[in-house]
Short mmCIF file of C-alpha atoms in Angstrom, two decimals:
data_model
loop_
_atom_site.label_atom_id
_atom_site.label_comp_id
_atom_site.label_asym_id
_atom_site.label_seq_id
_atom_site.Cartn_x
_atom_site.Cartn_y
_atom_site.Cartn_z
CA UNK A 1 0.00 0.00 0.00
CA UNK A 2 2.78 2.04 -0.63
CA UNK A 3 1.92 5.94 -2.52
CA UNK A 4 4.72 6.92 -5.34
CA UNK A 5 6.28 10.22 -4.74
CA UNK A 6 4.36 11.98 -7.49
CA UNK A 7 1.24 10.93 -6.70
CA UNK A 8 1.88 12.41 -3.41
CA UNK A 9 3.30 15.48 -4.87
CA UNK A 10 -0.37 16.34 -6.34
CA UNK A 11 -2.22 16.41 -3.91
CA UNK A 12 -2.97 18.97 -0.46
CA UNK A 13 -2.98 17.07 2.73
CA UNK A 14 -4.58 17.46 6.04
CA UNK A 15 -3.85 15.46 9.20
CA UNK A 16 -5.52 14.17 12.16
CA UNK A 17 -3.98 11.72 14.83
CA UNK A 18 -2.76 9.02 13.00
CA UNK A 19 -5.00 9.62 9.46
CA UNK A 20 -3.79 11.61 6.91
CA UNK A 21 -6.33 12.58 3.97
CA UNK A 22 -5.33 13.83 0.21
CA UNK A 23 -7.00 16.18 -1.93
CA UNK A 24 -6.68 17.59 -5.65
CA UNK A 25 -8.06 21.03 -6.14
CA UNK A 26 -7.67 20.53 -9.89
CA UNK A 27 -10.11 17.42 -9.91
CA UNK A 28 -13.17 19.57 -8.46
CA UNK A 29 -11.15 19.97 -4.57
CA UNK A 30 -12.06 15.73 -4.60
CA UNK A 31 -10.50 13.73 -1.82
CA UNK A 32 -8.24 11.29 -2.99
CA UNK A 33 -6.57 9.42 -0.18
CA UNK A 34 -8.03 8.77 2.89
CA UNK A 35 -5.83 6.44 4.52
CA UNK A 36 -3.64 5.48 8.14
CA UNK A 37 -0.06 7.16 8.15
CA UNK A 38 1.54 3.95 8.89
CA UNK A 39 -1.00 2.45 5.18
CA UNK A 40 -2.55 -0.99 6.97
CA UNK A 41 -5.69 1.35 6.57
CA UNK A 42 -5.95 2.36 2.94
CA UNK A 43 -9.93 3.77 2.36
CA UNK A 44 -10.40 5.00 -0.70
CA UNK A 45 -8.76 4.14 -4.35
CA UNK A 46 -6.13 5.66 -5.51
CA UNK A 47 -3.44 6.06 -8.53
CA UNK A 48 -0.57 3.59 -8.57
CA UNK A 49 1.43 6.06 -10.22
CA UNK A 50 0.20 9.56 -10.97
CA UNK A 51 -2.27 12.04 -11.36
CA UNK A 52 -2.79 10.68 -14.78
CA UNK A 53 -4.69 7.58 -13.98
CA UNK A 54 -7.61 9.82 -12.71
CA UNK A 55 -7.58 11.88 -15.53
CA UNK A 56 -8.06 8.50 -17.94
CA UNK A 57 -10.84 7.75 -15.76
CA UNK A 58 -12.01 10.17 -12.68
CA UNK A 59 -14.66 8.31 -11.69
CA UNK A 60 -12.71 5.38 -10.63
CA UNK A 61 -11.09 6.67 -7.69
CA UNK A 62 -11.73 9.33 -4.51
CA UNK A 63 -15.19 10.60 -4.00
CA UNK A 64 -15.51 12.77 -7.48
CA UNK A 65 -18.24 15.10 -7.01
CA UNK A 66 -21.12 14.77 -9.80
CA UNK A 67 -23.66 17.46 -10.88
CA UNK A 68 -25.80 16.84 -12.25
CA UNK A 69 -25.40 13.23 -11.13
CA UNK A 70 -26.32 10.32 -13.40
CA UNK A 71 -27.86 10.27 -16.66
CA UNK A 72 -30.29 12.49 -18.71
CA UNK A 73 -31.84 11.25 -21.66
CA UNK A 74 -31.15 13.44 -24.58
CA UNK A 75 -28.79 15.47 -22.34
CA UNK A 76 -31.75 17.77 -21.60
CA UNK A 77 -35.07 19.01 -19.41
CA UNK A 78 -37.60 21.65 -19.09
CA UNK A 79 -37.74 23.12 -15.45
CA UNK A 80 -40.22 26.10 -14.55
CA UNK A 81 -40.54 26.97 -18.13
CA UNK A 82 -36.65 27.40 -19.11
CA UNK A 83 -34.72 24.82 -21.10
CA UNK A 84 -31.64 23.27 -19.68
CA UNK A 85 -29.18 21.73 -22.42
CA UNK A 86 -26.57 19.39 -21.28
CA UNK A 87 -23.82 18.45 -24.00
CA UNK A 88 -24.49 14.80 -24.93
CA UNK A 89 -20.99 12.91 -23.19
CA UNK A 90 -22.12 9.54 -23.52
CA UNK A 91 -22.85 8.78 -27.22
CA UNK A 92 -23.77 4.99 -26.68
CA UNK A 93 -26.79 6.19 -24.84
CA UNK A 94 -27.66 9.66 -26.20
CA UNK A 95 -26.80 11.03 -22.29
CA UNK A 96 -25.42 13.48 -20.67
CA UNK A 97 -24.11 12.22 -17.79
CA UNK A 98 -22.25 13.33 -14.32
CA UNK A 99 -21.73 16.75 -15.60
CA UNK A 100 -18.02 18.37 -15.53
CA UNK A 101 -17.55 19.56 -12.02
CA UNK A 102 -15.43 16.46 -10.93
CA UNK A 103 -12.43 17.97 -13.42
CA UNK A 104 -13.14 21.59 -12.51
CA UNK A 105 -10.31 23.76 -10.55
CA UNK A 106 -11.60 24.52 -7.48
CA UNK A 107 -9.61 27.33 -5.64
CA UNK A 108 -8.23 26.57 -2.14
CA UNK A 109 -10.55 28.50 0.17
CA UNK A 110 -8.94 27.56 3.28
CA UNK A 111 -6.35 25.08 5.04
CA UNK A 112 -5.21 24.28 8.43
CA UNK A 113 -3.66 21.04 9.98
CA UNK A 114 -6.89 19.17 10.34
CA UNK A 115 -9.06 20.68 7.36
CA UNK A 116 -9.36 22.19 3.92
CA UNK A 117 -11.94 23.84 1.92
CA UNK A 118 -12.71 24.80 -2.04
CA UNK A 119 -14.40 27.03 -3.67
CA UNK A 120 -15.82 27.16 -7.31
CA UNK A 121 -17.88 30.02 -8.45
CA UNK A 122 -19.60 30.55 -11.98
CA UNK A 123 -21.55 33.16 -14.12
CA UNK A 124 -24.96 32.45 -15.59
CA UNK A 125 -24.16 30.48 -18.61
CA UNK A 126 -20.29 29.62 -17.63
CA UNK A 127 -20.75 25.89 -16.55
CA UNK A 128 -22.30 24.20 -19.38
CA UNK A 129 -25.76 23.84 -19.81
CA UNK A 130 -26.28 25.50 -16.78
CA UNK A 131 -28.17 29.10 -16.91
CA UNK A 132 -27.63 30.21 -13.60
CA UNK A 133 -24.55 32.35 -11.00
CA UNK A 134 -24.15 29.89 -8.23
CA UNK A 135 -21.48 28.86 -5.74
CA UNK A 136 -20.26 25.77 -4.33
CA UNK A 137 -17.61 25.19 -1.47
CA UNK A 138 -16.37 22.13 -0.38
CA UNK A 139 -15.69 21.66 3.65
CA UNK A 140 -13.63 18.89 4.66
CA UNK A 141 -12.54 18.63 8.45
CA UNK A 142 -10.49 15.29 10.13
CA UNK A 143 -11.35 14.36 13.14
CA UNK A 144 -9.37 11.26 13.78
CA UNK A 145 -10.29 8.58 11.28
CA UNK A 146 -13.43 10.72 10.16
CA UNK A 147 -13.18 12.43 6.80
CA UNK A 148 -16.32 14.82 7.52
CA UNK A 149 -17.18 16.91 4.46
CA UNK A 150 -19.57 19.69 4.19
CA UNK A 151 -20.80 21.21 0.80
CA UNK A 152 -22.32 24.65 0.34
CA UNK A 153 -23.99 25.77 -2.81
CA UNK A 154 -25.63 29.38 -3.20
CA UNK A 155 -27.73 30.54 -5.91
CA UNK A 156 -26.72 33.92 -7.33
CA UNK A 157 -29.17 33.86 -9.80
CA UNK A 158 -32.44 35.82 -10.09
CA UNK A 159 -34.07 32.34 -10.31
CA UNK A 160 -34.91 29.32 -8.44
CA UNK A 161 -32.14 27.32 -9.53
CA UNK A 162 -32.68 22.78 -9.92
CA UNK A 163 -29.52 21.32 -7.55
CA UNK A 164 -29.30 17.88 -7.75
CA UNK A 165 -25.95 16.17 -6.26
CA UNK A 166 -23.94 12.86 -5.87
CA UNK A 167 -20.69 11.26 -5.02
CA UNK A 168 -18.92 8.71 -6.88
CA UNK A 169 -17.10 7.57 -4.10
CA UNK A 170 -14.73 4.55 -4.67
CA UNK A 171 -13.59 2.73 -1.65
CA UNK A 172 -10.66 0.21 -2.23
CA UNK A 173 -10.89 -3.55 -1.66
CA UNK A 174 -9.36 -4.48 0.26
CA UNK A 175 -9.05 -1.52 3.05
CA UNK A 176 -6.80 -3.67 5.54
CA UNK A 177 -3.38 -4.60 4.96
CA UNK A 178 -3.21 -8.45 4.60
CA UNK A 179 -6.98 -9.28 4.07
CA UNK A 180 -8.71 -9.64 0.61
CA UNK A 181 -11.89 -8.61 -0.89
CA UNK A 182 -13.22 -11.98 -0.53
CA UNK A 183 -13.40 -10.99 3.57
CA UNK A 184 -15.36 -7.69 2.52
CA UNK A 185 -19.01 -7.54 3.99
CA UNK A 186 -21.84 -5.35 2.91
CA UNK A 187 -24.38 -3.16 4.31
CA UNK A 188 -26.77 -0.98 2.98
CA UNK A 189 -30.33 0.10 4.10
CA UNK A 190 -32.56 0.44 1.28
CA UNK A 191 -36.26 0.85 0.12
CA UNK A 192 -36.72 -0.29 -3.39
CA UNK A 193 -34.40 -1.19 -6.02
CA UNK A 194 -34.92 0.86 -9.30
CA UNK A 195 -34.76 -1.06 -12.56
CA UNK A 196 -33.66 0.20 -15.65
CA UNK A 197 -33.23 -0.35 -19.35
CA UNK A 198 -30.20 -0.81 -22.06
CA UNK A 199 -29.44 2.72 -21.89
CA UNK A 200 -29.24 2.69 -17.72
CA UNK A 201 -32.13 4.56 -17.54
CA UNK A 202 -35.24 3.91 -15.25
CA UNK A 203 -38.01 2.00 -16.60
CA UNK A 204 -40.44 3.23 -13.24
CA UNK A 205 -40.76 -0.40 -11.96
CA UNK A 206 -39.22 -1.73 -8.99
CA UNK A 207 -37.60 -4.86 -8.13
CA UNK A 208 -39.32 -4.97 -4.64
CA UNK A 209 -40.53 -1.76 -2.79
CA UNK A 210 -40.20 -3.05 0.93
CA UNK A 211 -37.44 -1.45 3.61
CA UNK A 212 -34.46 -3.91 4.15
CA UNK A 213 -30.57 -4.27 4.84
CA UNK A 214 -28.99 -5.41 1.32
CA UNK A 215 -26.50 -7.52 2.84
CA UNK A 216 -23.47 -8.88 0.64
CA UNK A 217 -20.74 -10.70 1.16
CA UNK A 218 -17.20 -10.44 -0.99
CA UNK A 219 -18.18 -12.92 -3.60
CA UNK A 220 -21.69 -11.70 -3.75
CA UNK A 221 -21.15 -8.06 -4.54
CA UNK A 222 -17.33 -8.67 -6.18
CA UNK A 223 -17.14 -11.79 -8.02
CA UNK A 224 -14.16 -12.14 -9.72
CA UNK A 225 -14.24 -10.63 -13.36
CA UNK A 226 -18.24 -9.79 -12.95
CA UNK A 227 -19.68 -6.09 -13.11
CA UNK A 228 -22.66 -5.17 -10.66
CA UNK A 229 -24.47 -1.64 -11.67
CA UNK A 230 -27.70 -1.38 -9.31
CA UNK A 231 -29.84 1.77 -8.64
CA UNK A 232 -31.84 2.16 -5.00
CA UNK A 233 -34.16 4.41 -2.64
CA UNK A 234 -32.51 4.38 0.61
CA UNK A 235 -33.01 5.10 4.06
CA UNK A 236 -30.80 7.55 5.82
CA UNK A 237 -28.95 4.79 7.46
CA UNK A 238 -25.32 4.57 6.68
CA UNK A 239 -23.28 2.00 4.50
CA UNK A 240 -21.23 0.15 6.07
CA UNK A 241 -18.47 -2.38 4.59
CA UNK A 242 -17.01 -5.02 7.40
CA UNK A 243 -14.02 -6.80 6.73
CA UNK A 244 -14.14 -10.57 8.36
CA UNK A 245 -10.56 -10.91 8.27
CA UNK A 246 -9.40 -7.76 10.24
CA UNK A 247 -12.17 -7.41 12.39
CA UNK A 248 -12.41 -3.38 11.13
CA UNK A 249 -15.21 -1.31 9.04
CA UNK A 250 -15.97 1.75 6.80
CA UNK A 251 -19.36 3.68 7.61
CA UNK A 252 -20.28 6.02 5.00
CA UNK A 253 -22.99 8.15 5.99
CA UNK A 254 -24.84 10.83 4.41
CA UNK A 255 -27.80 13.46 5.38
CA UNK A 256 -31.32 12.92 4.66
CA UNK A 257 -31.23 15.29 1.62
CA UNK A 258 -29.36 11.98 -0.10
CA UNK A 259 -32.19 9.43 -0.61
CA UNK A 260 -30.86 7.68 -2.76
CA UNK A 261 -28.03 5.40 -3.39
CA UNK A 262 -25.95 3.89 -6.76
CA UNK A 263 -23.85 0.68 -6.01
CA UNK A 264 -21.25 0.04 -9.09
CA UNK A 265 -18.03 -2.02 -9.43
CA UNK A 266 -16.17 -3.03 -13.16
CA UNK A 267 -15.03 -5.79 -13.65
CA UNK A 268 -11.71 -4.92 -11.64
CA UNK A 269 -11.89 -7.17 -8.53
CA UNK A 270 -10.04 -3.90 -6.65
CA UNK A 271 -12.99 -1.41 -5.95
CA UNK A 272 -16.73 -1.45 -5.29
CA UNK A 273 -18.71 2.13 -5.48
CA UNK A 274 -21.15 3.59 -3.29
CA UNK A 275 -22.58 6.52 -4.72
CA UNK A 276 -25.08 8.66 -2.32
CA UNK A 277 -27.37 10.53 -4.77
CA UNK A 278 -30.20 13.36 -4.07
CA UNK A 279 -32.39 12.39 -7.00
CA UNK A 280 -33.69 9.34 -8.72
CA UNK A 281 -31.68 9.34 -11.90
CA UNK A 282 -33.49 10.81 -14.92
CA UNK A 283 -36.16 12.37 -12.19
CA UNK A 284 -37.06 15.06 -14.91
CA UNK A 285 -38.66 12.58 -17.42
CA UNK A 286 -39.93 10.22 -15.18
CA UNK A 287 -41.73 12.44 -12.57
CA UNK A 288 -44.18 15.53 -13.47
CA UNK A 289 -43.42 16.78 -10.01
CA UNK A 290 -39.13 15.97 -10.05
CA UNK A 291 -39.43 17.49 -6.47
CA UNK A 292 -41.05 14.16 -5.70
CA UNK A 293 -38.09 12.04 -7.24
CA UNK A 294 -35.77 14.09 -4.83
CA UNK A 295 -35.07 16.99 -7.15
CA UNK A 296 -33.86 20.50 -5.15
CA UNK A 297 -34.83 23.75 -5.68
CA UNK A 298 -32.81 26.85 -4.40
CA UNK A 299 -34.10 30.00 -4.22
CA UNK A 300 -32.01 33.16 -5.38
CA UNK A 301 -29.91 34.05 -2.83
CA UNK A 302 -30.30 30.76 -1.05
CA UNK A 303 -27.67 28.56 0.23
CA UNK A 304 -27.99 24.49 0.33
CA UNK A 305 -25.91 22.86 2.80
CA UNK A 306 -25.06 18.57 2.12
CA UNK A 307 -23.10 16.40 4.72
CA UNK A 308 -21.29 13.45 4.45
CA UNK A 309 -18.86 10.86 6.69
CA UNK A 310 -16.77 8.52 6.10
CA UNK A 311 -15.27 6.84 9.13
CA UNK A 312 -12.89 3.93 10.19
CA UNK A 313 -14.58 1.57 12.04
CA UNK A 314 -12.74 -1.29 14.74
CA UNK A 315 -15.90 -3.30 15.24
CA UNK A 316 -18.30 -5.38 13.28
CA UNK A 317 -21.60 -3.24 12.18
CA UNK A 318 -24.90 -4.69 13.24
#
């Protein structure tokens, strides 16, 4: 679990007892190491080498911020009478998807020993397809083996502004020095898993629409060589992934605004993703009322405030 020099190089750290955090302000102020200073605790994913590995692929590693999260068919929607066009990024489905923030510059706001924070701030009509001033800072703070962030976003606009949010966050498999990802347990309260068609959009049916624990085990959710892409409603209730082996956990939690979550992993046997979402994906054309599918509406002037946790856990979640 050793990091190469130039990795390290690329990244602003912050400490707090014996957990050190990384973060790039060029990839959208993103963490991208959350780990123990001595490595037998190694959170999230990271480059092997450099900087360039995220760049190939940015969602595959850290906890990339995404807005607007997921896919939109045809890249576009119609909210309070205004049209909101999305460049079309993924051409095998017609889709814009994840937006561009996660590759954005954010500016450095602040940094002290045991926290950091970004800022990004655009005119109306500077991100793309996006017709509105607004803010966003990032808020990260370290308190011991918890990576608390905090994200801000104000509307400068004249008009109520759609904010919809999620975080591809990648954790590594395994997280403990010595185990494997066959040791790697599970948890995740949901409500209802949303199904979806060739183009990984929703097809408004459900799989089952009853509150439960999904509860997988290493070869269940990470078979060798297999993907897994599934879509849920969740309960506030935090992830949590156990590792049998080491006797230690993650806990990813997440505010109530997030009610909904995205659990991914490639083929590569070295990863799983837990996205927490605000929206059901494609809530625009499968919802009259979006608000209903989890879709946020700031006022001018208005500031939305989103927190998240991920912790280091020494005991085996219930």
């Amino acid at each position: 679990m050793k990091y190469r020099a130039k990795f390290e190089e690329e990244l602003t750290f912050i400490k707090s007892g014996d957990f050190v955090a990384g973060f790039s302000p060029a990839m959208g102020g993103g963490c991208y190491s959350l780990r123990s200073a001595s490595g037998d605790i190694d959170i999230l994913r990271h480059p092997e080498t450099d900087m360039s590995e995220i760049w190939d692929n940015p969602f595959l590693y850290g906890n990339p911020i995404l807005f607007p999260p997921n896919r939109i068919r045809g890249g576009s929607f119609r909210f309070e009478g205004r049209d909101y066009n999305f460049p079309i990024n993924e051409e095998s489905t017609g889709c814009h998807i994840h937006g561009s923030l996660y590759r954005t510059r954010f500016a450095v706001d602040a940094l002290g020993e045991d926290n950091i924070s970004f800022r990004f701030s655009a005119e109306e009509g500077e991100y793309p397809g996006f017709p509105h001033a607004f803010e966003i800072i990032r808020s990260y703070r370290l308190e011991g083996s918890a990576l608390c962030e905090k994200l801000s976003v104000t509307n400068r606009s004249e008009r109520n502004m759609p904010f919809m949010l999620a975080y591809h966050t990648t954790f590594r498999l395994p997280f403990a020095a010595g185990s494997d990802r066959r040791n790697i347990r599970l948890y995740m309260p949901v409500v209802r898993e949303h199904l979806r068609d060739a183009n990984f959009l929703p097809t408004c049916e459900y799989l089952y629409n009853d509150e439960k624990i999904l509860a997988l085990n290493g070869d269940g959710f990470a078979p060798c060589g297999r993907s897994v892409s599934a879509f849920y409603r969740a309960k506030k209730d935090p992830i949590r992934l156990y590792d049998d082996k080491s006797g230690v956990g993650i806990c990813y939690s997440s505010d109530e605004a997030f009610g909904y979550r995205m659990l991914w992993k490639g083929s590569d046997d070295g990863f799983i993703v837990t996205e927490p979402q605000t929206c059901a994906i494609d809530c625009f054309h499968i919802d009259q009322n979006p608000e209903d599918s989890g879709l946020l509406v700031i006022g001018p002037g208005e500031t939305g405030i989103f927190s998240t946790e991920i912790s280091f856990e020494s005991k085996k979640a219930n």
